[in-house]
């Protein structure tokens, strides 16, 4: 049996498991692991500027393509605590990600050694497993269990903490005979699928709510086939956006109190049955549950047993992997279609399409300073169907989700549940690492952008090109809008007269100069008529120099974006609701 250091065994296992992309920072307590990566040569590494940034890069890498598991590596103490926000974001959105931290020697644990902290206890609530390995011989088994857990059931992150003496201890291990543990995924039975389709068939105005579990499972094509076979409209959630193309005749629009379309909410409120697959009934999707549930029957399919009934009890629940459920549902639906046993849904489908044509929001503003809606109109025109959007939270994300169009799975990469400011830039670097041939476009407000600005240098150093659209109103816009309820505008302005930027117009930070100082390119836009040219130039510049390119758009200071507490109580603000005569031109943008 070959003998090797535990870290050499660990790195060999990472390659065997197909996890070969790491992001992180070396340090004394993790240097043996870095030495193993250097010797082995099978693990690529991107040097981050902040450990939280590294965790978001690994998260973005994992989200970018099916089967990806990004690795985040850091030393002991604050490196691990800096990862917690990244672990939370991945855990909340069911993203597999492996964090590896160094640790003080085993004999020094619980003795207040330098940079020694019980990171496993800290990380436990936001991981599927967090473990400090105290015996070198356990390293292979713990890693095998970690990969099994990350992939089984509802996916999620794992943290493994390795004391420095455990890393360097020799163990007996044969990499050639290592095999990953089986992945466990429950599957619906035929009887369960038959019952669900019986309930759906008895409804007059059914909808399918397509959640992120469908994307995680790779069931998007089956979703579209099921919808087409049954002729039932589909509402994607924020995490499931792209599972059905936005311009598909059965795509009904998103539903919710923030990231939604008027036509999506209107169609949902007319529905009488909802089949939710791989979704979690998140509160930004549902709004008030009384309104959301009133007059509707619910079927809930989810891979995680404890998710069924967590937010509300459905009329029928099925514990199943989304792809397994959809595959069997397509089979059953085909049989019913061929037997002429499916109801005619044409009137319901046409009513849904009519709302999509007629209930839009205005985007064709010509104002200076620029209104944000115009930015998304021009983004839709400039960036094609294959564009991968990356964003996290704020009015920029909310308005972007209301106006942008997504046509493919994993082309809307969004920290949906945690929504940490600063996530967008590092995550975009992770996506660009995973998909070097893709057009990656990040979307940030100025505050999100400023949170982890230093990571732009990572893109410059490692030649990771993408376009970062920064909509700058020098405000914490979402917080400012929510403060209206308190009749205040308190500590939410980022504006100041920057003595080094006489052309900054009182907007404070000069993002163009900062981006350029970090080795990137940047363009500032103040006139809406220049947006199209700026986006085209940014795409070309990113490819020419192989670095991130920032497009900073100077917005009007205050814009209220549609949102509310109930699906039937979203404040649309009259100036951005399309008039009847504008509807035709708005519908054309969907074509």
Coordinates of C-alpha atoms in Angstrom, one line a residue:
X1 CA 0.0 0.0 0.0
X2 CA 1.5 3.4 -0.9
X3 CA 2.4 5.7 1.9
X4 CA 1.9 9.5 1.5
X5 CA 1.1 12.6 3.5
X6 CA -2.6 13.0 4.3
X7 CA -2.7 16.2 2.2
X8 CA -1.3 14.3 -0.8
X9 CA -4.1 11.8 -0.4
X10 CA -6.6 14.7 -0.1
X11 CA -5.4 16.3 -3.4
X12 CA -5.5 13.0 -5.2
X13 CA -9.1 12.5 -4.0
X14 CA -10.1 16.0 -5.2
X15 CA -9.0 15.1 -8.7
X16 CA -10.7 11.7 -8.5
X17 CA -14.0 13.4 -7.5
X18 CA -13.7 15.9 -10.4
X19 CA -13.1 19.0 -8.1
X20 CA -10.1 20.5 -9.7
X21 CA -10.6 24.3 -9.4
X22 CA -9.6 26.1 -6.1
X23 CA -9.8 29.7 -5.0
X24 CA -8.0 30.9 -1.9
X25 CA -5.0 32.3 -0.1
X26 CA -2.0 30.3 1.3
X27 CA -0.9 30.7 4.9
X28 CA 1.2 28.9 7.5
X29 CA -1.4 26.5 8.6
X30 CA -2.5 25.5 5.1
X31 CA 0.9 25.6 3.4
X32 CA 1.2 21.7 3.4
X33 CA -2.0 21.5 1.4
X34 CA -0.7 24.1 -1.1
X35 CA 2.5 22.1 -1.3
X36 CA 0.5 19.0 -2.2
X37 CA -1.4 20.9 -4.9
X38 CA 1.9 22.2 -6.3
X39 CA 3.4 18.7 -6.4
X40 CA 0.3 16.9 -7.7
X41 CA -0.4 19.5 -10.4
X42 CA -4.0 18.5 -11.0
X43 CA -5.7 21.3 -9.1
X44 CA -5.9 24.7 -10.7
X45 CA -5.8 27.7 -8.3
X46 CA -6.9 31.3 -8.4
X47 CA -5.3 33.7 -5.8
X48 CA -8.0 35.8 -4.2
X49 CA -7.5 39.1 -2.4
X50 CA -10.0 38.3 0.5
X51 CA -11.1 35.0 1.8
X52 CA -14.8 36.0 1.6
X53 CA -14.1 36.8 -2.1
X54 CA -12.5 33.4 -2.6
X55 CA -15.6 31.7 -1.1
X56 CA -17.9 33.6 -3.5
X57 CA -15.6 32.7 -6.4
X58 CA -15.9 29.0 -5.5
X59 CA -19.7 29.5 -5.2
X60 CA -20.0 31.1 -8.6
X61 CA -17.8 28.4 -10.1
X62 CA -20.1 25.7 -8.7
X63 CA -23.3 27.5 -10.0
X64 CA -21.9 28.0 -13.5
X65 CA -22.1 24.5 -14.8
X66 CA -23.7 21.1 -13.9
X67 CA -21.5 18.9 -11.7
X68 CA -19.1 21.7 -10.7
X69 CA -17.8 21.8 -7.1
X70 CA -15.7 24.8 -6.4
X71 CA -13.0 24.6 -3.7
X72 CA -12.2 27.4 -1.3
X73 CA -8.9 27.1 0.5
X74 CA -7.6 29.2 3.4
X75 CA -5.4 29.1 6.5
X76 CA -6.5 29.0 10.1
X77 CA -8.5 31.5 12.1
X78 CA -9.8 34.5 10.2
X79 CA -9.6 32.7 6.9
X80 CA -12.3 30.4 8.0
X81 CA -14.4 33.0 9.6
X82 CA -14.2 35.1 6.4
X83 CA -15.7 32.1 4.5
X84 CA -18.9 32.0 6.6
X85 CA -20.8 34.5 4.4
X86 CA -19.8 32.4 1.4
X87 CA -20.9 29.2 3.0
X88 CA -24.2 30.8 4.0
X89 CA -24.9 32.0 0.5
X90 CA -24.1 28.5 -1.0
X91 CA -26.1 26.7 1.7
X92 CA -29.2 28.9 1.3
X93 CA -29.3 28.3 -2.4
X94 CA -28.4 24.6 -2.4
X95 CA -25.0 24.9 -4.0
X96 CA -22.3 22.3 -3.5
X97 CA -19.0 23.9 -2.4
X98 CA -16.0 22.6 -0.5
X99 CA -14.1 24.8 2.0
X100 CA -10.8 23.5 3.3
X101 CA -9.1 25.4 6.2
X102 CA -5.9 24.9 8.0
X103 CA -5.8 24.6 11.7
X104 CA -3.4 24.7 14.7
X105 CA -1.8 21.4 15.6
X106 CA -4.1 19.0 17.4
X107 CA -2.2 19.3 20.7
X108 CA -2.8 23.1 20.6
X109 CA -6.5 23.0 20.1
X110 CA -8.5 24.6 22.9
X111 CA -5.3 26.3 24.2
X112 CA -5.8 29.7 22.6
X113 CA -3.1 29.1 20.0
X114 CA -2.5 31.8 17.5
X115 CA -5.3 31.9 14.9
X116 CA -6.9 28.8 16.3
X117 CA -10.7 28.9 16.3
X118 CA -13.4 26.2 16.4
X119 CA -14.3 26.8 12.8
X120 CA -16.3 23.6 12.6
X121 CA -18.7 24.8 15.3
X122 CA -19.0 28.2 13.7
X123 CA -19.7 26.8 10.2
X124 CA -22.1 24.0 11.3
X125 CA -25.4 25.9 10.8
X126 CA -24.5 26.9 7.2
X127 CA -23.1 23.6 5.9
X128 CA -24.2 20.0 5.4
X129 CA -21.1 18.9 7.3
X130 CA -18.3 20.8 9.2
X131 CA -15.6 18.8 10.7
X132 CA -12.1 19.2 12.2
X133 CA -10.2 16.0 11.3
X134 CA -8.1 14.9 14.3
X135 CA -6.7 11.7 12.9
X136 CA -4.7 11.7 9.6
X137 CA -6.1 8.3 8.7
X138 CA -9.6 9.7 8.6
X139 CA -8.8 12.3 5.9
X140 CA -9.8 10.0 2.9
X141 CA -13.0 8.9 4.5
X142 CA -14.0 12.4 5.6
X143 CA -13.4 13.7 2.0
X144 CA -15.4 10.8 0.5
X145 CA -18.3 11.5 2.9
X146 CA -18.1 15.3 2.1
X147 CA -18.5 14.7 -1.7
X148 CA -21.4 12.3 -1.1
X149 CA -23.1 14.8 1.1
X150 CA -22.5 17.7 -1.2
X151 CA -24.2 15.8 -4.1
X152 CA -26.9 13.9 -2.3
X153 CA -30.4 15.1 -1.6
X154 CA -30.5 18.9 -1.4
X155 CA -27.0 19.9 -2.4
X156 CA -24.9 22.1 -0.2
X157 CA -21.5 23.1 1.0
X158 CA -19.1 21.3 3.4
X159 CA -16.2 22.6 5.4
X160 CA -13.2 20.4 6.3
X161 CA -10.7 21.7 8.9
X162 CA -7.2 20.2 8.8
X163 CA -4.8 20.7 11.7
X164 CA -1.3 21.3 10.2
X165 CA 0.1 18.2 11.8
X166 CA -2.7 16.1 10.5
X167 CA -1.9 17.4 7.0
X168 CA 1.7 16.3 7.2
X169 CA 1.2 13.0 8.9
X170 CA 1.8 9.9 6.6
X171 CA -1.0 7.5 5.9
X172 CA -1.5 4.4 3.7
X173 CA -3.6 5.3 0.8
X174 CA -4.0 4.0 -2.8
X175 CA -5.4 6.7 -5.1
X176 CA -5.8 4.2 -8.0
X177 CA -8.5 2.2 -6.2
X178 CA -10.4 5.2 -4.7
X179 CA -14.0 5.3 -5.7
X180 CA -16.6 8.1 -4.9
X181 CA -19.4 7.0 -2.7
X182 CA -22.8 6.6 -4.3
X183 CA -25.0 9.7 -4.5
X184 CA -28.4 9.3 -2.9
X185 CA -31.4 10.9 -4.6
X186 CA -35.0 9.9 -3.8
X187 CA -37.3 9.3 -6.8
X188 CA -41.1 9.6 -7.1
X189 CA -43.1 6.5 -7.7
X190 CA -45.5 6.0 -10.6
X191 CA -48.5 6.1 -8.2
X192 CA -47.3 9.5 -6.9
X193 CA -46.9 10.9 -10.4
X194 CA -50.3 9.6 -11.5
X195 CA -52.0 11.2 -8.5
X196 CA -50.2 14.6 -9.2
X197 CA -51.2 14.5 -12.8
X198 CA -54.8 13.5 -11.9
X199 CA -55.0 16.6 -9.7
X200 CA -53.5 18.8 -12.4
X201 CA -55.9 17.4 -15.0
X202 CA -58.9 18.2 -12.8
X203 CA -57.9 21.9 -12.6
X204 CA -59.1 24.5 -15.0
X205 CA -56.2 27.0 -14.7
X206 CA -53.0 25.1 -13.6
X207 CA -49.5 26.4 -13.4
X208 CA -46.1 24.8 -12.9
X209 CA -43.7 26.7 -10.6
X210 CA -40.2 25.7 -11.6
X211 CA -37.6 26.0 -8.9
X212 CA -33.9 25.9 -8.7
X213 CA -34.1 22.2 -7.9
X214 CA -34.9 21.6 -11.5
X215 CA -31.7 23.4 -12.6
X216 CA -29.6 21.5 -9.9
X217 CA -30.9 18.2 -11.2
X218 CA -30.5 19.0 -14.9
X219 CA -34.2 18.5 -15.6
X220 CA -34.8 21.7 -17.7
X221 CA -35.5 19.9 -21.0
X222 CA -37.9 17.5 -19.2
X223 CA -39.7 20.5 -17.6
X224 CA -40.3 22.1 -21.1
X225 CA -41.4 18.8 -22.5
X226 CA -43.9 18.2 -19.7
X227 CA -45.3 21.7 -20.0
X228 CA -45.7 21.3 -23.8
X229 CA -47.3 17.9 -23.4
X230 CA -49.8 19.1 -20.9
X231 CA -50.1 22.6 -22.4
X232 CA -49.6 24.2 -19.0
X233 CA -47.9 27.6 -18.4
X234 CA -44.7 27.7 -16.3
X235 CA -43.6 30.2 -13.7
X236 CA -39.9 30.1 -13.0
X237 CA -38.7 31.1 -9.6
X238 CA -35.7 33.4 -9.3
X239 CA -33.4 30.4 -8.8
X240 CA -35.2 28.5 -11.6
X241 CA -35.1 31.3 -14.1
X242 CA -33.9 30.0 -17.5
X243 CA -35.3 26.5 -17.0
X244 CA -37.8 27.5 -19.6
X245 CA -36.8 30.3 -22.1
X246 CA -38.5 33.6 -21.5
X247 CA -39.8 33.7 -25.0
X248 CA -41.4 30.3 -24.9
X249 CA -45.1 30.4 -25.5
X250 CA -45.7 28.7 -22.1
X251 CA -43.3 30.9 -20.1
X252 CA -45.7 32.9 -17.9
X253 CA -43.2 35.3 -16.2
X254 CA -41.9 35.4 -12.7
X255 CA -44.2 35.8 -9.7
X256 CA -43.3 37.7 -6.5
X257 CA -43.4 40.9 -4.5
X258 CA -40.0 42.1 -5.9
X259 CA -38.4 40.1 -8.7
X260 CA -41.5 39.6 -10.8
X261 CA -43.4 40.7 -13.9
X262 CA -46.9 42.3 -13.8
X263 CA -48.1 39.6 -16.1
X264 CA -46.6 36.8 -14.0
X265 CA -48.4 38.0 -10.9
X266 CA -51.7 38.5 -12.8
X267 CA -51.6 35.0 -14.2
X268 CA -50.8 33.5 -10.9
X269 CA -53.7 35.2 -9.2
X270 CA -56.0 33.7 -11.9
X271 CA -54.7 30.2 -11.3
X272 CA -56.5 27.4 -9.4
X273 CA -53.7 24.8 -9.1
X274 CA -50.0 25.1 -8.6
X275 CA -47.5 22.3 -9.1
X276 CA -44.2 23.3 -7.5
X277 CA -41.2 21.3 -8.5
X278 CA -37.8 21.9 -6.8
X279 CA -38.9 25.1 -5.2
X280 CA -39.1 26.3 -1.6
X281 CA -41.9 28.8 -1.5
X282 CA -39.5 31.6 -0.7
X283 CA -41.2 34.7 0.8
X284 CA -40.1 37.1 -2.0
X285 CA -41.9 34.7 -4.4
X286 CA -45.0 34.2 -2.3
X287 CA -45.5 37.5 -0.5
X288 CA -48.3 37.1 2.1
X289 CA -49.3 33.4 2.3
X290 CA -53.0 34.1 2.6
X291 CA -53.1 35.9 -0.7
X292 CA -50.7 33.4 -2.3
X293 CA -52.7 30.3 -1.3
X294 CA -56.3 31.7 -1.5
X295 CA -58.4 29.7 -4.0
X296 CA -55.5 27.4 -5.1
X297 CA -54.6 23.7 -4.7
X298 CA -50.9 23.0 -4.2
X299 CA -48.7 20.1 -5.1
X300 CA -45.1 20.2 -3.9
X301 CA -42.3 18.1 -5.2
X302 CA -38.9 18.5 -3.5
X303 CA -35.8 16.3 -2.9
X304 CA -35.6 17.4 0.7
X305 CA -38.2 15.7 2.9
X306 CA -38.2 18.4 5.5
X307 CA -38.9 21.0 2.8
X308 CA -42.4 19.6 2.3
X309 CA -44.7 21.6 4.6
X310 CA -41.9 23.8 5.9
X311 CA -43.5 27.1 4.7
X312 CA -47.1 25.8 4.3
X313 CA -48.7 22.4 4.0
X314 CA -49.4 21.5 0.4
X315 CA -52.5 19.5 -0.6
X316 CA -50.1 16.8 -1.9
X317 CA -46.4 16.4 -1.3
X318 CA -43.9 14.2 -3.1
X319 CA -40.3 13.7 -2.0
X320 CA -38.3 13.3 -5.1
X321 CA -35.3 14.5 -7.2
X322 CA -36.8 17.0 -9.6
X323 CA -35.4 15.3 -12.7
X324 CA -36.6 11.9 -11.6
X325 CA -40.1 13.2 -11.0
X326 CA -40.2 15.1 -14.4
X327 CA -38.9 12.1 -16.3
X328 CA -41.7 9.9 -15.0
X329 CA -44.3 12.7 -15.3
X330 CA -43.4 13.1 -19.0
X331 CA -43.8 9.4 -19.6
X332 CA -47.2 9.4 -17.9
X333 CA -48.3 12.6 -19.7
X334 CA -47.3 11.2 -23.1
X335 CA -49.5 8.2 -22.5
X336 CA -52.4 10.3 -21.5
X337 CA -51.9 12.6 -24.5
X338 CA -51.7 9.6 -26.9
X339 CA -54.9 8.2 -25.4
X340 CA -56.7 11.6 -25.9
X341 CA -57.1 11.9 -22.1
X342 CA -55.7 15.4 -21.6
X343 CA -58.0 18.4 -21.3
X344 CA -57.9 21.3 -23.7
X345 CA -55.9 24.2 -22.2
X346 CA -55.8 26.5 -25.2
X347 CA -58.1 29.2 -23.7
X348 CA -56.0 29.3 -20.5
X349 CA -52.7 29.4 -22.4
X350 CA -54.0 32.2 -24.7
X351 CA -55.2 34.2 -21.7
X352 CA -51.7 33.8 -20.2
X353 CA -50.0 35.0 -23.4
X354 CA -52.4 38.0 -23.7
X355 CA -51.4 39.2 -20.2
X356 CA -47.7 38.8 -21.2
X357 CA -48.3 41.0 -24.2
X358 CA -50.4 43.6 -22.5
X359 CA -49.0 44.0 -18.9
X360 CA -45.5 45.4 -19.3
X361 CA -43.4 48.1 -17.7
X362 CA -42.0 51.0 -19.5
X363 CA -38.2 51.1 -20.3
X364 CA -37.8 53.6 -23.1
X365 CA -36.9 56.6 -21.0
X366 CA -34.6 59.3 -22.5
X367 CA -34.0 61.2 -19.3
X368 CA -30.6 62.5 -18.1
X369 CA -29.6 61.4 -15.5
X370 CA -30.4 58.0 -16.7
X371 CA -33.4 56.0 -15.4
X372 CA -32.4 52.4 -14.5
X373 CA -35.2 50.9 -16.7
X374 CA -33.4 52.2 -19.8
X375 CA -30.2 50.4 -18.8
X376 CA -32.0 47.0 -18.8
X377 CA -33.7 47.7 -22.1
X378 CA -30.2 48.4 -23.7
X379 CA -28.7 45.3 -22.0
X380 CA -31.4 43.1 -23.6
X381 CA -30.5 44.5 -27.0
X382 CA -26.7 44.4 -26.5
X383 CA -26.2 41.0 -24.9
X384 CA -27.4 37.9 -26.7
X385 CA -29.3 34.8 -25.6
X386 CA -26.2 33.0 -24.4
X387 CA -25.2 35.8 -21.9
X388 CA -24.7 34.6 -18.3
X389 CA -25.9 37.3 -15.9
X390 CA -24.5 37.4 -12.4
X391 CA -26.0 39.5 -9.6
X392 CA -26.9 39.4 -5.9
X393 CA -29.2 42.0 -4.2
X394 CA -30.5 45.6 -4.2
X395 CA -32.6 47.6 -6.5
X396 CA -30.3 46.7 -9.4
X397 CA -31.0 43.0 -9.0
X398 CA -34.7 43.6 -8.5
X399 CA -35.1 45.8 -11.5
X400 CA -32.8 43.6 -13.5
X401 CA -35.0 40.6 -12.8
X402 CA -38.1 42.6 -13.7
X403 CA -36.7 43.7 -17.1
X404 CA -33.9 41.4 -18.3
X405 CA -34.5 38.2 -20.3
X406 CA -33.0 34.8 -19.6
X407 CA -33.3 31.9 -22.1
X408 CA -31.1 29.1 -20.7
X409 CA -30.5 27.4 -17.3
X410 CA -27.5 28.6 -15.3
X411 CA -27.6 31.9 -17.3
X412 CA -29.0 33.8 -14.3
X413 CA -26.5 33.3 -11.4
X414 CA -28.0 34.9 -8.4
X415 CA -27.4 34.7 -4.6
X416 CA -31.1 34.5 -4.2
X417 CA -31.7 33.7 -0.5
X418 CA -28.8 35.2 1.4
X419 CA -28.2 38.1 -1.0
X420 CA -24.8 39.2 0.5
X421 CA -23.5 42.6 -0.8
X422 CA -20.2 42.1 -2.5
X423 CA -21.0 38.7 -3.9
X424 CA -21.5 39.7 -7.5
X425 CA -17.9 40.5 -8.5
X426 CA -16.2 37.5 -7.0
X427 CA -19.0 35.2 -8.1
X428 CA -18.6 36.6 -11.7
X429 CA -14.9 35.7 -11.5
X430 CA -15.9 32.2 -10.5
X431 CA -18.3 31.9 -13.4
X432 CA -15.7 33.3 -15.8
X433 CA -13.3 30.7 -14.6
X434 CA -15.8 27.9 -15.1
X435 CA -17.0 29.2 -18.5
X436 CA -14.1 30.9 -20.2
X437 CA -15.9 31.0 -23.6
X438 CA -19.1 32.5 -22.2
X439 CA -20.3 36.1 -22.3
X440 CA -20.4 36.9 -18.5
X441 CA -22.2 40.1 -17.5
X442 CA -22.3 41.1 -13.8
X443 CA -24.9 43.6 -12.5
X444 CA -24.3 45.6 -9.4
X445 CA -25.5 48.7 -7.6
X446 CA -22.6 51.0 -6.5
X447 CA -22.7 49.7 -2.9
X448 CA -22.6 46.0 -3.9
X449 CA -19.7 46.9 -6.2
X450 CA -17.8 48.7 -3.5
X451 CA -18.0 45.8 -1.0
X452 CA -15.4 43.6 -2.6
X453 CA -13.9 45.9 -5.2
X454 CA -10.4 44.6 -4.6
X455 CA -11.3 41.3 -6.3
X456 CA -11.1 43.1 -9.7
X457 CA -7.4 42.7 -9.4
X458 CA -7.9 38.9 -9.4
X459 CA -9.6 39.2 -12.8
X460 CA -6.7 41.3 -14.1
X461 CA -4.0 39.0 -12.7
X462 CA -5.6 35.8 -13.9
X463 CA -7.1 37.2 -17.2
X464 CA -10.7 36.5 -16.4
X465 CA -12.7 38.8 -18.7
X466 CA -16.2 39.8 -18.0
X467 CA -18.4 42.9 -18.3
X468 CA -19.5 44.5 -14.9
X469 CA -22.4 46.9 -15.3
X470 CA -22.5 49.2 -12.3
X471 CA -25.7 51.3 -12.0
X472 CA -24.6 54.1 -9.8
X473 CA -27.1 56.3 -8.0
X474 CA -24.8 56.9 -5.0
X475 CA -27.5 55.5 -2.7
X476 CA -28.4 52.4 -0.8
X477 CA -31.4 52.3 -3.1
X478 CA -33.3 49.4 -1.7
X479 CA -32.8 50.5 1.9
X480 CA -33.7 54.1 0.9
X481 CA -37.0 52.8 -0.7
X482 CA -37.8 50.7 2.4
X483 CA -37.2 53.8 4.6
X484 CA -40.1 55.5 3.0
X485 CA -42.3 53.7 5.5
X486 CA -40.5 55.6 8.3
X487 CA -40.6 58.9 6.4
X488 CA -36.8 59.1 6.6
X489 CA -33.7 59.1 4.4
X490 CA -31.1 58.2 7.0
X491 CA -27.5 57.1 6.4
X492 CA -28.3 55.7 3.0
X493 CA -26.5 58.2 0.7
X494 CA -23.1 57.4 -0.6
X495 CA -22.7 60.8 -2.4
X496 CA -19.9 63.3 -1.6
X497 CA -17.8 65.7 -3.6
X498 CA -14.7 63.7 -4.5
X499 CA -11.8 66.2 -4.5
X500 CA -9.9 63.9 -7.0
X501 CA -12.8 63.6 -9.5
X502 CA -14.1 67.0 -10.6
X503 CA -16.3 65.3 -13.2
X504 CA -17.8 62.9 -10.6
X505 CA -20.8 65.1 -10.2
X506 CA -21.0 64.6 -6.4
X507 CA -21.5 60.9 -6.8
X508 CA -18.5 60.1 -4.5
X509 CA -16.3 57.1 -5.4
X510 CA -14.7 57.3 -8.8
X511 CA -15.3 53.7 -9.9
X512 CA -13.5 54.3 -13.2
X513 CA -10.3 55.3 -11.6
X514 CA -10.5 52.5 -9.0
X515 CA -11.1 49.9 -11.7
X516 CA -8.2 51.2 -13.8
X517 CA -5.9 51.2 -10.7
X518 CA -6.7 47.5 -10.2
X519 CA -5.6 46.7 -13.7
X520 CA -9.0 46.7 -15.4
X521 CA -10.7 48.8 -18.0
X522 CA -13.7 51.1 -17.3
X523 CA -16.3 53.2 -19.1
X524 CA -18.6 55.9 -17.6
X525 CA -22.0 56.5 -19.2
X526 CA -24.1 59.6 -18.5
X527 CA -26.4 59.7 -21.6
X528 CA -28.8 56.9 -22.3
X529 CA -28.1 57.2 -26.0
X530 CA -24.5 56.1 -25.3
X531 CA -25.4 52.9 -23.5
X532 CA -25.5 50.7 -26.6
X533 CA -22.1 51.9 -27.7
X534 CA -20.6 51.5 -24.3
X535 CA -21.8 47.9 -24.0
X536 CA -20.4 47.0 -27.4
X537 CA -17.1 48.6 -26.5
X538 CA -17.0 46.8 -23.2
X539 CA -17.5 43.4 -24.8
X540 CA -14.7 44.1 -27.3
X541 CA -12.3 45.5 -24.7
X542 CA -12.8 42.5 -22.3
X543 CA -11.8 40.1 -25.1
X544 CA -9.0 42.3 -26.3
X545 CA -7.3 42.7 -22.9
X546 CA -8.7 39.6 -21.2
X547 CA -9.6 41.6 -18.1
X548 CA -12.9 42.7 -16.4
X549 CA -14.4 45.8 -17.9
X550 CA -16.6 48.0 -15.8
X551 CA -19.4 50.0 -17.3
X552 CA -20.5 52.6 -14.8
X553 CA -23.9 54.1 -15.6
X554 CA -24.7 57.3 -13.7
X555 CA -28.4 57.1 -12.7
X556 CA -30.8 59.6 -11.3
X557 CA -30.5 59.6 -7.6
X558 CA -33.9 58.4 -6.7
X559 CA -36.0 55.8 -8.5
X560 CA -38.8 53.7 -6.9
X561 CA -38.9 50.1 -8.3
X562 CA -42.2 48.1 -8.2
X563 CA -42.6 46.0 -5.1
X564 CA -45.1 45.4 -2.2
X565 CA -46.1 42.9 0.5
X566 CA -48.8 41.0 -1.4
X567 CA -49.0 39.7 -5.0
X568 CA -52.1 41.8 -5.5
X569 CA -50.5 44.8 -3.7
X570 CA -47.4 45.6 -5.7
X571 CA -46.9 49.3 -6.1
X572 CA -46.3 49.7 -9.9
X573 CA -45.7 53.5 -9.9
X574 CA -47.7 55.1 -12.7
X575 CA -44.7 56.5 -14.6
X576 CA -43.3 53.1 -15.4
X577 CA -46.5 51.2 -16.3
X578 CA -47.0 50.8 -20.0
X579 CA -50.0 52.3 -21.6
X580 CA -52.1 50.2 -23.9
X581 CA -50.6 51.8 -27.0
X582 CA -47.1 51.0 -25.7
X583 CA -47.8 47.3 -25.2
X584 CA -47.1 46.2 -28.8
X585 CA -43.6 47.7 -28.8
X586 CA -42.9 46.1 -25.4
X587 CA -44.1 42.7 -26.7
X588 CA -41.7 43.0 -29.6
X589 CA -38.7 43.0 -27.2
X590 CA -39.8 39.6 -26.1
X591 CA -39.7 38.3 -29.7

